[in-house]
Amino acid sequence: MNNQKNIVMMLLVFFVIFAQQTVMADSKDITLIFAAYTVPKEAYQKEVIPSFQKYWKEKNGQTVKFEESYEASGAQSRAIAAGLEADIAALSLEKDINRLKDAGLITHDWKNNRYNGFVTNSLVVIAYRPGNPKNIKDWEDLTKKNVDVIYPSPKTSGGAMWAVNAIYGAGLKISEIKTGKKDYEYARQLLKSVQRRVKVMDKSGRLAVTTFENGIGDVLVTYEDEVLLRKKQGKEFPYLTPDATILIENPIALIDKNVEKHQTRKIAEAFIDFVHTKEAQRLFAQYGLRPVHEEVIKEFSEKYPVPKYLFDINYLGGWDKVEGDIYGKNGLWTKIIEELERK
């Protein structure tokens, strides 16, 4: 009997110690390594990350620290694939996340949620100088000989790929509306004519905006959220949204290999859940990013109207097709660059 009592007492002591250690482990500070593209930096740094830290501290008594990296989407994706141990990647486009999946860093189905893996949306828009001195009204106006265009390089920037996709897709959409079918040659010539007027191709969408703010170029092809952020900051930044433009869908995913190594899966999953809450989606919307949460979309419907001929990446065949047909070795944009360089 005494032996049984001793065993029971030992077990009780063990469970008390285990519970104390569990509480201590849960209350220790934890660090998440967060890698994102440059454009939503202000939204994450000033609003979303601090809100999550407050939420987690109140819920679990644990302090979450963030090590943050902001870089052009393609460059950021390649950096993670090369060894940057990010727990979470928030990038500009789906193919940059898929690069990490193909490298074996993401092993779960990152698109398996109600938002298909996306956290925010945006549009490709055209910013111009105050007073619109070059009378910019649509994509065709970017082909004028007296108009200098700014957008970044598709070799490093997700924003640039969205810009090129928007121009080429708009050519297809416009011709389809006029004739009832897509005119691929018209779309190619539109893209080539605009590319001919591109004066500077920076590394990232953010750098392209800086170039434009420094007085270079007549128009800037950029993210809608970049323009709205400048307006939020009180800057004069006129722009137009073409009737035919592309829906930008921005993905977010945890990196399985890295969260396992850092033992941060629980907190990484919690952060990804948090950025899809109504609270976080409203914060994104205040910084010019279109929400994906259905209720928040309705709340901000006046701020974010839907263009008449809006299309998405599937209109161009999806990212796998686009990457080869437009940006591959023999892709449309690649060949256009070669042709223009020869001239």
Coordinates of C-alpha atoms in Angstrom, one line a residue, residues 88-211:
I88 CA 6.9 32.7 -43.3
A89 CA 7.1 34.0 -46.8
A90 CA 4.6 36.7 -47.9
L91 CA 5.4 37.3 -51.6
S92 CA 4.0 39.1 -54.6
L93 CA 3.0 36.2 -56.8
E94 CA 2.2 32.5 -56.6
K95 CA 5.1 31.3 -58.7
D96 CA 7.6 32.7 -56.1
I97 CA 6.0 30.5 -53.4
N98 CA 5.9 27.5 -55.7
R99 CA 9.7 27.9 -56.2
L100 CA 10.0 27.1 -52.4
K101 CA 7.7 24.2 -52.8
D102 CA 9.7 22.8 -55.7
A103 CA 12.9 23.2 -53.6
G104 CA 11.3 21.0 -50.9
L105 CA 11.1 23.8 -48.3
I106 CA 7.2 23.8 -48.4
T107 CA 5.8 20.3 -48.0
H108 CA 2.1 21.1 -47.1
D109 CA -0.6 22.2 -49.5
W110 CA -0.2 25.9 -48.9
K111 CA -3.2 26.8 -51.1
N112 CA -5.6 24.6 -49.0
N113 CA -7.6 27.3 -47.3
R114 CA -10.7 29.4 -47.9
Y115 CA -8.5 32.1 -49.5
N116 CA -6.6 29.8 -51.8
G117 CA -3.3 30.8 -50.1
F118 CA -3.7 34.5 -50.8
V119 CA -3.6 37.2 -48.1
T120 CA -4.2 40.4 -50.1
N121 CA -5.1 41.6 -53.6
S122 CA -4.2 44.6 -55.7
L123 CA -4.4 45.9 -59.2
V124 CA -1.9 47.2 -61.8
V125 CA -2.5 50.9 -62.3
I126 CA -0.9 53.8 -64.1
A127 CA 0.5 56.8 -62.2
Y128 CA 1.2 60.1 -64.0
R129 CA 2.5 63.5 -63.2
P130 CA 0.3 66.2 -61.6
G131 CA -1.9 67.8 -64.1
N132 CA -1.5 64.9 -66.5
P133 CA 0.7 66.9 -68.9
K134 CA 1.0 63.9 -71.3
N135 CA -2.8 63.3 -71.3
I136 CA -2.5 59.7 -70.2
K137 CA -5.9 57.9 -70.4
D138 CA -5.1 54.2 -71.1
W139 CA -2.5 51.7 -72.1
E140 CA -2.2 52.9 -75.7
D141 CA -1.0 56.3 -74.4
L142 CA 2.1 54.7 -72.9
T143 CA 3.3 54.0 -76.5
K144 CA 3.7 57.7 -77.4
K145 CA 7.1 58.8 -78.5
N146 CA 7.1 61.6 -75.9
V147 CA 6.2 59.4 -72.9
D148 CA 8.9 57.8 -70.7
V149 CA 7.6 54.8 -68.8
I150 CA 8.9 53.4 -65.5
Y151 CA 8.4 49.9 -64.2
P152 CA 10.9 47.4 -62.6
S153 CA 12.6 44.4 -64.1
P154 CA 10.7 41.1 -64.4
K155 CA 14.0 39.3 -63.8
T156 CA 13.9 40.3 -60.1
S157 CA 10.5 41.9 -59.4
G158 CA 7.1 40.4 -59.0
G159 CA 5.6 43.8 -59.5
A160 CA 7.2 43.9 -63.0
M161 CA 5.7 40.6 -63.9
W162 CA 2.3 41.9 -62.9
A163 CA 2.9 45.0 -65.0
V164 CA 3.9 43.1 -68.1
N165 CA 1.0 40.6 -67.6
A166 CA -1.4 43.6 -67.2
I167 CA -0.2 45.2 -70.5
Y168 CA -0.2 42.0 -72.5
G169 CA -3.5 40.8 -71.0
A170 CA -5.1 44.2 -71.6
G171 CA -4.1 43.9 -75.3
L172 CA -5.9 40.5 -75.4
K173 CA -8.9 41.8 -73.5
I174 CA -9.3 45.0 -75.6
S175 CA -9.0 43.1 -78.9
E176 CA -11.5 40.5 -77.6
I177 CA -14.0 43.2 -76.7
K178 CA -13.6 44.9 -80.1
T179 CA -13.6 41.8 -82.4
G180 CA -15.0 38.9 -80.3
K181 CA -11.7 37.1 -80.1
K182 CA -8.2 37.6 -78.6
D183 CA -5.7 39.2 -81.0
Y184 CA -2.3 37.9 -79.9
E185 CA -0.4 40.0 -82.4
Y186 CA -2.1 43.2 -81.2
A187 CA -1.3 42.3 -77.6
R188 CA 2.3 41.6 -78.5
Q189 CA 2.7 44.9 -80.3
L190 CA 1.1 46.8 -77.4
L191 CA 3.6 45.2 -75.0
K192 CA 6.5 45.9 -77.3
S193 CA 5.5 49.5 -77.9
V194 CA 5.2 50.2 -74.2
Q195 CA 8.5 48.3 -73.5
R196 CA 10.2 50.5 -76.1
R197 CA 9.3 53.6 -74.0
V198 CA 10.6 52.1 -70.7
K199 CA 13.3 54.4 -69.4
V200 CA 14.4 52.6 -66.2
M201 CA 13.8 49.0 -64.9
D202 CA 14.7 48.9 -61.2
K203 CA 15.2 45.8 -59.1
S204 CA 11.9 46.1 -57.2
G205 CA 8.5 47.8 -57.3
R206 CA 9.4 50.0 -54.4
L207 CA 12.6 51.1 -56.1
A208 CA 10.7 51.9 -59.2
V209 CA 8.3 54.2 -57.2
T210 CA 11.3 55.9 -55.7
T211 CA 12.8 56.5 -59.2

